[in-house]
Amino acid sequence: MDYVELHAHSSYSLLDGASHPEELVARAAALGMPALALTDHDAVYGAPAFQRAAREHGVKPLFGAELTLAGGHHLTLLVEERSGWHNLCYLVSRAQHAAAKGEAFLSPAELVGCTGGLIALSGCRQGAIATALRQGRRRQALAIARRALRLFGRQNFWIELQNHLLPGDARLQRELASLAAYLGVGCVATNNVHYAEPSARRLQDVMVCIRHLTSLDACHALRLNAEYYLKPAGEMQALFSEHPEALANTLRLAERCQFELAFGVQELPQYPTGGMSSSAYLRRLCELALEERFAPTDEQARAQLLHELAVIERAGLANYFLVVWDIMRCAREKGILGQGRGSAANSLVAYLLHITPVNPLARGLVFERFLSDERSAVPDIDLDFQANRREEVIQYVYDRYGRDHAAMACTFATFQARSAARDVARALGLSTAVAEAAIAYLTTGETPAFLSEADQAPLALLLELCAQLEGHPRHLGIHSGAMVVTAAPITSRVPTEPATMPGRSVVQWDKDGLEQVGLVKIDLLSLRVLSAISDTLALVEETTGETIDLPGLTYDDPAVYRMIARGDTVGVFQVESRAQTQMIPRLQPRCFEDLVVAISLIRPGPIQANAVHPYLRRRAGEEPVAYLHPLLQPALESTLGVLLFQEQVLLIARDVAGFTPGQGELLRRALGARQAGAEVERLRGVFLSGAAQRDVPLEVAEQIFEQLKAFGSYSFPRSHATAFAVLVYQAAWLKCHHFLPYWTSLLNNQPMGFWSPSVLVGEARRRGVTTLPVDVSRSRERCSMEGDSIRLGLNYVRGMGEGHAQRIVAGREQAPYTSLEGFCRRTRLPRRLVEHLIAAGAMDGWGVARRQLLWQLAALRYEAEEPELDLSYVEDEVSLPALSDTESLLMEQGVTGVSTGEHILAFYRAGLQARGVLDSEQIRGCPGGRRVRLAGLMVVHQSPPTAKGTHFVTLEDEKGLVDVVVRPRLYRQVRHVLRQPLLLVEGIVQREGAVSVLATGIRRLEG
Amino acid sequence: MTRLWPQGTPITVACDDAGEPQRFVWQGERHSVSAVVGRWRLDMEWWVAPVRRDYYKLSTEGGLLVEIYHDLAGGQWYLQRLYD
C-alpha cells in the first residue's frame, strides 16, 4: 500500500522546518514515495528548488502552502491545476501584505471567489476544525467544516487526519473521521512533516527556540516527540489502522494534481508598438541606429544585424529587447549613466539599442555566446547604473508597468556557522564562554585553551548543530536589484511580500528560483564608479563650463595607456588592486584590447598568485607564440595563442571542428558544468570527427579538446571584460586629464574600489594636490574643489548626518561662524558631533588650539537639538599644552578616516633615514636582489586562497605604496606584529615588471 | 482517587508480536490487559537527560485502569498511574 505525504514543511518555513526541500525529496525517493507536496507557511519560497529536485529524483512534485488564517488557524492548500496556482499566489500575497514583515495572516473572507483549482485540507491540530473539536465545541467544528465545503466544494475539501502519538491524537482522529463521515466528506492522512529524518528533530527544536528567542529548557512550543519526519507507508499504515482509506486518498489527490512551474518570455508585458509587431519595431529601431552609427557601405554590420534579428525573432525575444531598450532609453533621457554588462556585449543589436557600450564587430566577440538558435533561452541582460540614481530607474519600471505588475527578486540570508553560534548557544542554554569557544574554533580551527573539561561535550554539540544549521534560510535579505515585470498581475504568477523599503514589494523567489521556473527578470545593478564618473562630469561643467563628451572618447590616448602601464592605477576601476598593479607593468597595456586582457587575467581560479601566466610570458618574448594547429590561429591570434576568453572556445569549435557557434556555446557550457560527464564525452566524439574532416591529426585534435576542457571553464567572458574596459578607460582618462574633479568625486562616492579614502588622499598629495581638512567655514556637505585643492566635505566627519551638514552650510550662508559658542548656538549640533568637528580640525580656522576648543565646549551650555545630559561645569580659563603634530594627525584620522596634512611616516623620516631605512621611492629605484629595510603604514593585508598561505601586505609612506610578500613560514612568526599599523620590514627587492619586497623580517615601527 | 508514581514503579510486561502489552506483573500480582484505551509517545529533553517513553493507558480484566510506560532507552517498564 502506497502513501503520499501531502503536508510537508521545508526550512523555507523559516525557523520551523529543518530540512531543505532537496532533502525531503531525496527521502521521499528513497522511501519509494511516488509524489510529495511542499506546503510551507504562507510561502512558496522553496517551490523552484523543490521542483528541480523532484524531477531529478523521479518524484512528482505537488505545490501548495499552509496558510495562517486570522485567529491563528492553519489551512493546508494544494494546487490542483493552473487556476489553483494563480489563486494560491494571490492568497499568499494577501496574507503577507496584511501583517508586519515576517508575519502573515489571511482573513477568511478573502477566500471567497479565490478557491478555484485548489484542494483544501482541514489542517493540523491547529486547524480551525481540529481546534474546535479539541475544545469540545462540536457544533462550531461542524459549522466551520460546512463553510469550507461551500467555499471549496465536496471534491476539493478533505478532512486531514494526523497521528503523532500525542496524548489525545487517537481520539481526535476518531472525531475528525466521524465528522467527515457525517458531512460526506473524504479523509486524508498526513504527517505534518517538519524534517526528512527523525534525527533532524534536534535541529528543528533549536530552530523553534531561535524563533522564540528562548532556550530549550524554557521553550513552551517544542513538540513532545520526534514523530514529524517523512514516514514510509508501512509506518503510516500502523498509525491509521482504523482508516486505511485515508491513506489511499492521498494517492487519489496526488494523481489529481497536475501542475508544473513553467513560465516564459510570453509573461512579459508587451512594449507598446502602435500596431507593428515587436519584431518589426525592433528591426526599425536597429536600422535607424545602423544608419546613424555605421557607414552605409558596411556590409559586415548589415549582415550581422540581419542574422541577429532573425535569431531574436525565432526565439520570440523581440519584445524582451524592446523592454530592456526602453529602460536604458529612459535612463539616458534622465542623464543617468548606465551600460549593460556580461554576455550582452556580444550583440550588435544590444549595441545599436545603446544597451551595451561597445561595437562587437572586429573585437573577437561572438553573438552566439549570448543567444543562438541552439540556445534560445532568455539571455541574461544585466544593466549597471550609477549607484546614486539607480532608484530612479527602478521607479521608472514600477511607474511604466504598474505597481501590480512589477516587483523585485528576493534574496535569502542564510545561517552561517559562525554567526549562528550565539543563537544556538542560547538555545542550548550554554554560557558565552562556550559560544565564544565555538566561534574561535570555527574561525581558526583551534579550541581555545580557556575552555574547561566540563564544557567540551556541550561545545561538541554546539558545533554539530551549527554545522547542521548552516545553509538554511534565516530570513529574507536585502533585495538584489533584479526586477520581475509581468503582463498579468504579478501576484497571479508568484506571491509578493512587502519589502523593507516602503512602496516596494518583493516576490517570493530569488534570482536562481526565477531562472529555474523561467520567469524573466531584468537585473538593475548599481555601480559606484558610474556615480563617480557622473559626478566628475558635473563638477567639470560646474567649474569650467566645459562639457566632457564621454561617448566621443576614442579610447586611444597614449598618455592614458602610459599611466596605466606604469602601474599608476590607484583610483582606476578594475585595475587598481594590488594583484593588478603587480601584473600590469609586465603586460604594458598599449591599446583598448590590452585593457580587456588585463581585466581577464587577474581572477580567482587555478592561476596561482605567483605563477607566471603563459600569456605574459609570450608578451614578454620569454616564450614563442605557437599554435597547436594553424586552424587555431584566427581565434587565438589576438591573445598570442593563449586561450583566455570564453568566446574563443566557440571560435575554436567552429574553426577546428566545424561546430556552429551555437553548438560551440553548448560545448562551452558542458565543459563548465560540474556534472557534465556523459555530455562532454559525446561532444568530444563530435569534436574529434569534425576535426578529422578538416585534416587535423587525431592526437592534435585530442590535445586541443583537452585544452578546451582545462582552460575552457576558467576562461573569462570577453564581452564582459570589454564592457568593463570601457569604464576602465573612462576612469583612467578622467584621472589623467581631470584629476582634481575626478578625485573629488571618488572621495564622494566611498566606499568603492580597492583603496581607502586615506590612500586616495595620499595619492593626491603625491601628485601635488592638497586635500584641505574639514572646515566649518568652507566645507560643503560633500567634498568639493577649492582652487587647486580638494576640500574634504562635512560628510567625512564621523556621526555627521545629511541634516546636520545642511544646517551647517545653511547657517554659514546667513553669517559666517566666528566662534565655538556662536557655532553651537546657531547650529545646535549634538555635543559629540561638535567634538568630532574640533578633532577633525574643522575649527582650526579660528586660531584656537583644539584642546582649548574641547575645553571650551565642555564648559559651554547651549541647547543642542537632542536632549543631552548637562554635564558642564563653569571653569576658569586654563592654559593647555598644544597637540603635537602626530597627535593632531591621529585625532583627525580618528574622526574622518583620512589625514589631510603630512603622512604619518613623515614624522619618523629623519630617524629612519639616519638608520638607513629606505622610503618607497627609493625602493622603486633599487635593483632586484638588493637587501633593504623599509617602513610604512599597512594599508592592505590580503591572503588570497590561491596563494596557499602567502600573505600580501601593502605599506604606504609619504612617497607611495610598496607591496610586501610574506611567505607562510614568516607569516606564522609575525602574524601578531601584522596587527600593528606601522611596520618596519627587512627584505629583498624583487623586480618582475613591478617592484615588490620579499620580507625576511617584520617588526613594529618604534620611536 | 488516583495513585501516581512520579518516577514510575517497575513492573514486568509481556507483549504480543506487535509489541502490544498483554499482561503485566506488579508487586507479585498478575494482571491481564483487556483493552488499550490510549497510547502516546514522548521523546523529549534530548539535550539533558533524554526521556523516551511509549505510554499505554490500559484497562485490566480485574477492572483496573492504569497508565504504564516503556522506557525506550533502558528497556524497563513502569507503572505510572492507577486510576480509581
Coordinates of C-alpha atoms in Angstrom, one line a residue, chain A residues 165-167 201-202 205 216-217 224-225 227, chain B residues 37 39-48:
Chain A
L165 CA 1.3 9.5 19.0
L166 CA 0.4 12.5 21.2
P167 CA -2.0 12.1 24.1
R201 CA 14.3 16.7 15.2
R202 CA 17.1 18.3 17.3
D205 CA 13.8 22.2 18.3
L216 CA 15.3 24.6 25.1
D217 CA 14.6 24.4 28.8
L224 CA 6.6 16.3 22.6
N225 CA 8.2 13.7 20.4
E227 CA 7.3 11.8 15.0
Chain B
V37 CA -7.6 2.8 25.8
R39 CA -1.3 5.4 23.7
W40 CA 1.3 8.1 23.1
R41 CA 4.9 8.5 22.8
L42 CA 7.2 11.1 24.5
D43 CA 10.6 11.9 23.2
M44 CA 11.9 15.0 25.0
E45 CA 14.7 16.7 26.8
W46 CA 17.3 15.2 24.5
W47 CA 19.7 18.0 25.5
V48 CA 19.9 17.0 29.1

